[in-house]
C-alpha positions in Angstrom: -16.3 5.0 21.1 -13.5 3.1 22.6 -14.5 0.2 24.7 -12.5 -2.2 26.8 -13.8 -5.5 28.1 -12.2 -8.2 30.3 -14.9 -10.8 29.7 -15.5 -12.9 26.6 -17.5 -11.0 23.9 -19.4 -12.6 21.0 -20.2 -10.6 17.9 -21.0 -11.3 14.2 -17.9 -9.9 12.7 -14.4 -8.9 14.1 -12.1 -6.8 11.9 -8.4 -6.7 12.9 -6.8 -3.5 11.8 -8.4 0.0 11.5 -6.8 1.3 8.3 -8.8 2.3 5.2 -9.6 -1.3 4.3 -10.5 -2.3 7.8 -12.8 0.7 8.3 -14.6 -0.1 5.1 -15.2 -3.7 6.0 -16.5 -2.7 9.5 -18.6 0.1 8.4 -20.3 -1.8 5.5 -21.0 -4.8 7.7 -22.4 -2.7 10.5 -24.6 -0.8 8.0 -26.1 -4.1 7.1 -27.0 -5.0 10.6 -24.2 -7.2 11.6 -22.8 -6.6 15.1 -19.2 -5.6 14.2 -16.1 -4.9 16.2 -13.0 -3.2 14.9 -9.7 -3.8 16.6 -6.9 -1.3 16.3 -3.8 -0.6 18.3 -2.8 2.6 16.7 -4.7 5.4 14.9 -8.0 4.6 13.1 -7.4 5.6 9.6 -4.2 3.7 9.3 -1.0 4.4 7.5 -2.6 6.1 4.5 -4.4 8.8 6.5 -1.5 9.7 8.8 1.8 8.5 7.3 1.3 7.7 3.7 -1.0 8.9 0.9 -2.6 11.9 2.4 0.6 13.6 4.0 2.7 12.8 1.0 0.5 14.2 -1.6 -0.1 17.2 0.7 3.5 17.8 0.8 3.9 17.4 -3.0 1.0 19.8 -3.8 2.8 23.2 -3.2 5.6 22.3 -5.5 3.2 20.9 -8.1 1.3 24.0 -8.3 4.4 26.3 -8.6 5.8 23.9 -11.3 2.5 24.0 -13.3 2.4 27.8 -13.1 6.0 28.2 -14.3 5.0 26.3 -17.4 2.3 28.9 -18.4 3.5 32.1 -20.1 2.0 35.0 -18.2 1.7 33.1 -15.0 5.4 32.2 -14.8 6.4 35.7 -14.2 4.2 35.8 -11.1 6.1 32.8 -9.6 8.6 34.6 -7.5 10.1 34.2 -4.0 10.5 31.1 -2.0 7.9 28.4 -1.0 6.4 28.9 2.5 7.6 25.7 4.2 6.0 26.6 7.5 2.5 26.9 5.8 3.1 23.7 3.8 3.9 21.7 6.9 1.0 23.3 8.7 -1.4 22.2 5.8 0.1 18.7 6.3 -0.7 18.7 10.0 -4.3 19.7 9.2 -4.7 17.1 6.6 -3.5 14.4 9.2 -5.7 15.8 11.9 -2.5 16.4 13.9 -2.3 12.7 14.1 -5.5 12.3 16.1 -8.3 10.0 15.1 -11.3 11.4 17.0 -13.0 12.0 13.6 -12.5 8.4 12.6 -13.7 7.2 15.8 -17.0 9.1 15.3 -17.3 7.7 11.9 -17.2 4.3 13.2 -19.7 5.2 15.9 -22.0 6.7 13.3 -22.0 3.4 11.4 -22.7 1.4 14.6 -19.3 -0.4 14.6 -17.6 -0.8 18.0 -14.0 0.0 18.5 -11.6 -1.9 20.7 -8.2 -0.3 21.3 -5.4 -2.8 21.5 -3.5 -5.4 19.4 -5.7 -8.1 18.0 -4.4 -11.6 17.4 -6.1 -14.7 16.1 -6.6 -17.4 18.8 -8.1 -20.3 17.0 -11.6 -20.9 15.2 -13.3 -17.5 14.8 -11.5 -16.1 17.9 -9.6 -13.0 18.4 -7.7 -12.1 21.5 -7.4 -8.3 22.2 -4.3 -7.4 24.2 -5.6 -5.8 27.4 -9.1 -6.5 26.3 -11.5 -9.4 25.7 -11.4 -12.7 23.8 -13.9 -12.0 21.0 -15.6 -14.7 19.2 -17.1 -14.0 15.7 -20.3 -15.8 14.9 -19.8 -15.2 11.2 -16.4 -13.9 10.1 -13.0 -12.5 11.1 -11.3 -10.1 8.6 -7.6 -9.5 8.7 -6.8 -5.9 7.6 -3.4 -5.5 9.3 -1.6 -3.6 6.5 2.1 -3.4 5.9 5.2 -1.8 7.4 8.4 -0.4 5.9 11.1 -2.9 5.1 14.7 -2.2 6.4 17.6 -3.5 4.3 20.5 -5.2 6.1 23.0 -2.4 5.5 25.9 -2.2 8.0 25.3 0.7 10.4 21.8 1.6 8.9 19.8 0.9 12.1 22.3 2.9 14.2 21.9 6.1 12.2 18.2 6.4 13.0 17.0 6.4 9.4 13.7 7.8 8.3 11.0 5.5 7.0 7.7 7.0 5.5 6.3 7.7 8.9 9.2 9.8 10.0 9.4 11.5 6.6 5.8 12.5 6.3 5.6 13.8 9.9 9.0 15.7 9.7 9.0 19.1 11.4 11.6 20.6 9.2 13.2 20.1 5.8 16.7 18.7 5.8 19.3 20.5 3.7 20.5 17.2 2.4 18.5 14.0 1.9 19.7 10.6 0.8 16.8 8.4 -0.5 17.1 4.6 -0.7 14.8 3.2 -3.2 13.4 4.2 -6.6 9.9 3.1 -6.2 6.7 5.3 -5.6 7.4 6.2 -1.9 11.1 7.1 -2.5 10.5 9.2 -5.7 7.5 11.1 -4.3 9.2 12.1 -1.1 12.6 12.8 -2.8 10.7 15.4 -5.1 8.5 16.7 -2.3 11.5 17.6 -0.1 13.6 19.0 -2.9 10.8 21.3 -3.8 10.2 22.2 -0.3 13.7 23.4 0.0 16.2 20.5 0.3 19.1 21.6 -1.6 20.8 18.2 -2.2 18.7 15.2 -2.7 20.2 11.9 -4.0 18.1 8.9 -5.0 19.9 5.5 -4.9 18.2 2.6 -6.5 19.7 -1.0 -6.6 18.1 -2.1 -9.7 18.8 -1.0 -13.3 16.0 1.5 -13.5 13.5 3.6 -11.5 9.9 2.2 -10.9 10.8 -1.4 -11.9 7.3 -2.6 -11.9 6.1 -0.1 -14.5 6.8 0.3 -18.2 10.6 1.2 -18.6 9.8 4.5 -20.3 8.0 5.7 -17.1 11.1 5.4 -15.0 13.2 6.9 -17.6 11.1 10.0 -17.9 11.0 10.5 -14.2 14.8 10.1 -13.9 15.2 12.7 -16.7 12.8 15.2 -15.0 14.5 14.7 -11.6 18.0 15.3 -13.1 16.7 18.5 -14.7 15.5 19.7 -11.4 18.8 18.9 -9.8 17.8 15.7 -8.0 20.7 13.2 -8.3 19.7 9.6 -9.4 21.9 6.7 -9.1 20.7 3.4 -10.5 22.4 -0.1 -10.4 23.8 1.2 -7.0 23.4 0.1 -3.5 24.2 1.5 -0.1 27.1 -0.6 1.3 27.5 1.0 4.7 26.5 4.1 6.6 27.4 5.9 9.8 26.5 9.1 11.5 29.0 11.6 12.8 28.2 12.2 16.5 24.8 12.1 18.0 23.1 14.5 15.7 25.6 15.0 12.9 25.4 14.3 9.2 25.2 10.7 7.8 28.0 9.3 5.6 27.1 6.6 3.2 29.4 4.4 1.2 27.9 3.3 -2.1 28.6 -0.1 -3.8 30.9 1.6 -6.3 33.0 3.0 -3.5 31.5 6.6 -3.8 30.6 8.4 -0.6 27.5 10.5 0.0 27.0 12.8 2.9 23.4 13.9 3.9 21.6 15.2 7.0 18.9 12.4 6.8 18.5 9.1 5.1 15.1 8.0 4.0 14.7 4.2 3.5 11.9 3.4 0.9 13.1 0.0 -0.3 9.7 -1.8 -0.1 7.1 -3.0 2.5 6.3 -6.2 4.2 2.9 -7.4 5.3 2.2 -7.0 9.0 1.4 -10.7 9.6 4.2 -11.8 11.8 2.3 -11.2 15.1 -1.4 -11.7 14.4 -1.8 -15.3 15.4 -1.6 -17.0 12.0 -0.1 -20.1 13.5 -3.2 -20.6 15.4 -5.2 -21.3 12.3 -2.5 -23.2 10.4 -1.0 -20.3 8.3 2.6 -19.2 8.3 3.3 -15.9 10.1 5.2 -13.1 8.4 3.9 -14.0 4.9 1.1 -12.5 2.9 -2.3 -14.1 3.5 -3.2 -15.8 0.3 -6.9 -15.3 -0.6 -9.4 -16.5 -3.1 -11.6 -14.4 -5.4 -14.0 -13.9 -2.5 -11.2 -12.7 -0.2 -11.4 -15.8 2.0 -8.1 -17.0 3.4 -6.7 -20.0 1.6 -6.0 -23.0 3.7 -8.4 -22.1 6.4 -11.5 -24.5 6.4 -14.9 -23.2 7.0 -14.6 -20.0 5.0 -14.8 -17.7 8.1 -11.4 -16.0 7.8 -11.0 -13.1 5.2 -8.1 -10.9 4.5 -8.0 -7.5 2.7 -5.5 -4.8 1.8 -1.8 -4.9 2.0 -1.6 -8.0 4.2 -2.7 -10.1 1.1 0.3 -9.0 -0.9 -2.1 -8.7 -3.9 -2.3 -5.0 -4.6 -0.8 -2.9 -1.7 -2.6 0.4 -2.5 -5.1 2.1 -0.4 -7.9 2.2 -3.0 -7.4 -1.5 -3.8 -7.6 -2.4 -0.1 -10.9 -0.5 0.0 -12.1 -2.2 -3.1 -11.2 -5.7 -1.6 -13.0 -4.5 1.7 -16.2 -3.8 -0.2 -16.1 -7.3 -1.9 -15.4 -9.0 1.4 -18.2 -7.2 3.2 -20.6 -8.1 0.5 -19.6 -11.8 0.6 -19.9 -11.8 4.4 -23.4 -10.3 4.1 -24.5 -12.9 1.7 -24.0 -11.2 -1.8 -22.6 -13.1 -4.7 -19.6 -11.1 -5.8 -16.0 -11.7 -6.6 -12.8 -9.8 -6.7 -11.9 -9.2 -10.4 -9.6 -6.1 -10.2 -6.8 -7.2 -7.7 -5.0 -9.2 -10.3 -5.9 -7.8 -13.7 -7.1 -4.2 -13.2 -5.0 -2.6 -10.5 -4.9 1.1 -10.8 -1.8 3.0 -9.5 -0.5 6.6 -9.7 3.1 7.8 -8.7 2.4 11.5 -8.0 5.9 12.7 -9.1 6.2 15.4 -11.7 5.8 13.9 -14.4 3.2 11.6 -13.0 3.1 7.9 -13.8 -0.4 6.5 -14.0 -1.1 3.0 -14.9 -3.8 0.2 -14.8 -3.8 -3.4 -15.7 -0.9 -5.2 -17.3 2.4 -3.8 -18.6 3.9 -5.3 -21.7 6.1 -7.4 -19.5 3.2 -8.6 -17.4 1.2 -9.6 -20.5 4.2 -11.6 -21.9 4.6 -13.5 -18.7 1.0 -14.6 -18.9 1.5 -15.7 -22.4 -0.7 -13.1 -24.0 -0.1 -11.9 -27.6 -0.4 -8.2 -27.4 0.0 -5.1 -29.6 1.5 -1.9 -28.1 0.1 1.5 -29.1 2.3 4.5 -28.1 1.4 8.1 -28.5 2.6 11.4 -26.9 0.5 12.6 -24.0 1.5 16.1 -24.8 0.7 16.0 -28.5 -2.8 17.2 -28.2 -4.2 20.8 -28.2 -5.5 20.3 -24.6 -2.0 19.8 -23.5 -0.7 22.9 -25.2 -3.4 24.9 -23.5 -2.1 23.9 -20.1 1.3 25.1 -20.7 4.7 24.7 -22.3 6.9 21.7 -22.2 4.2 19.1 -21.3 5.4 15.8 -22.6 4.8 12.2 -21.5 3.7 8.9 -23.2 0.4 7.2 -23.4 0.7 3.4 -24.0 -2.1 1.0 -24.6 -1.5 -2.7 -24.3 -4.1 -4.7 -26.3 -4.9 -8.3 -26.4 -4.7 -9.3 -30.1 -7.1 -12.2 -29.6 -10.0 -10.3 -28.2 -9.0 -6.7 -29.3 -9.6 -5.7 -25.7 -7.4 -3.3 -23.7 -5.6 -5.1 -20.9 -3.3 -2.4 -19.7 -2.5 1.2 -20.0 0.2 3.6 -18.8 -0.1 7.5 -19.0 2.9 9.7 -18.1 2.8 13.5 -18.0 2.2 16.4 -15.8 -1.1 16.4 -13.9 -2.6 13.5 -15.8 -3.9 11.5 -12.8 -7.6 12.1 -13.7 -7.1 10.5 -17.1 -6.5 7.1 -15.5 -10.0 6.3 -14.6 -11.2 6.2 -18.2 -8.4 3.6 -18.9 -9.6 1.7 -15.7 -13.1 1.6 -16.9 -12.0 0.1 -20.3 -9.7 -2.4 -18.7 -12.2 -3.5 -16.0 -15.1 -3.5 -18.3 -13.1 -5.5 -21.1 -14.2 -3.0 -23.6 -13.1 -3.8 -27.3 -11.3 -1.0 -29.1 -14.1 -0.9 -31.7 -16.4 0.2 -28.9 -13.9 2.7 -27.3 -14.0 4.7 -30.5 -17.5 5.9 -29.7 -16.4 7.3 -26.3 -15.6 10.8 -27.6 -13.2 13.0 -25.5 -14.1 16.7 -25.2 -12.0 19.3 -26.9 -9.6 20.6 -25.9 -8.7 18.2 -23.2 -5.6 16.1 -22.7 -8.1 13.0 -22.9 -7.9 13.4 -26.6 -4.8 11.2 -26.4 -7.3 8.4 -26.6 -8.2 9.4 -30.1 -4.5 9.5 -31.1 -4.1 6.0 -29.6 -7.1 4.7 -31.5 -6.0 6.2 -34.6 -2.6 4.4 -34.2 -4.7 1.3 -33.8 -6.3 1.9 -37.3 -9.7 3.1 -36.1 
């Protein structure tokens, strides 16, 4: 239940930010008997629930299902007609609860956490000032869970054309005929394919770097690019938007690229990265620099703040800006706050990530480049994700690569990347191996069922000589 107070308030824990990470901290602390307040100015549930993961994957799903059916002889003949865009957008609206957070508010109430609506800012030692509300003092801890926002590159004319960010794209009421996407990372690629499969006839992805998905293994971006081009999505790498303008009030946008080419579209989606929302949360009042990620130790306590009372979780730390990692950090932080001896092990060494394009890109832990930067001597095992009977059962033309990165000194898996169609559920087995630091000699005894795509593990272990 929303509550507003104009007199000072004292509780055990104050959480600033009601996204997935903030909710988990608040609920976990309240469950363990701590008087907990959650401060949120927008929708409880945050970016992921309303403008990120949930609507994006919901918009991708219809096209994924049709593409999967089209790969199966017998089923392919039944895939006729056009995708029902109205039904797809209605499903997106349902999954986002029509951008209302009454359900999340009830969830907090069920856990005994109190909600204060408004912007919360640090105001010194264990104090949070809620805009339009009280000054709240935390007896035990303050947790920053303020998330991140879309970055806007300094392109001449870009602000004036009213570009889409992820929020505008995932809440769109209609599909544009032509879409220009700036950025070849996860957000840009997922939304580019989603809108193309929903009916956008012309989609162009522009990436300033030399390849798509620059933080993943090079083959991952290459395979996604090839798949996009087969579908008719144009991909330009090593290219930047130099300038852009819109014709009239609601006319098309005309972009000039760094090579001099011009691209015309109905909308332009900016997906060139994100920045932590820390510029206006009062970091200066506790000696930290506004606008920068909040550095944390392995117990998620903010570095440089004496007393160990300030914590940070999720995107605002800059560690692993993914919903599931923010929730993991939130569980660790809540455990520490409630007196348990735990530490964050995954945020630097065992981060799981999935790009839900078709083909999907699933990864955990270190890439080869990451390992080399850390000075690790590794061996690399590559096998075809589609080269197992289980893949052939699913349909024709299923390809992809499974790469294991193994530390030679310990013979332990430190990273894995799996590409292919519908392989996201394979990732957790790799995550268990990386997080558990399981030697390859032990992994050979984890026997995948036949005929499943998970048998790629057998191929990889055979490539390792086991």
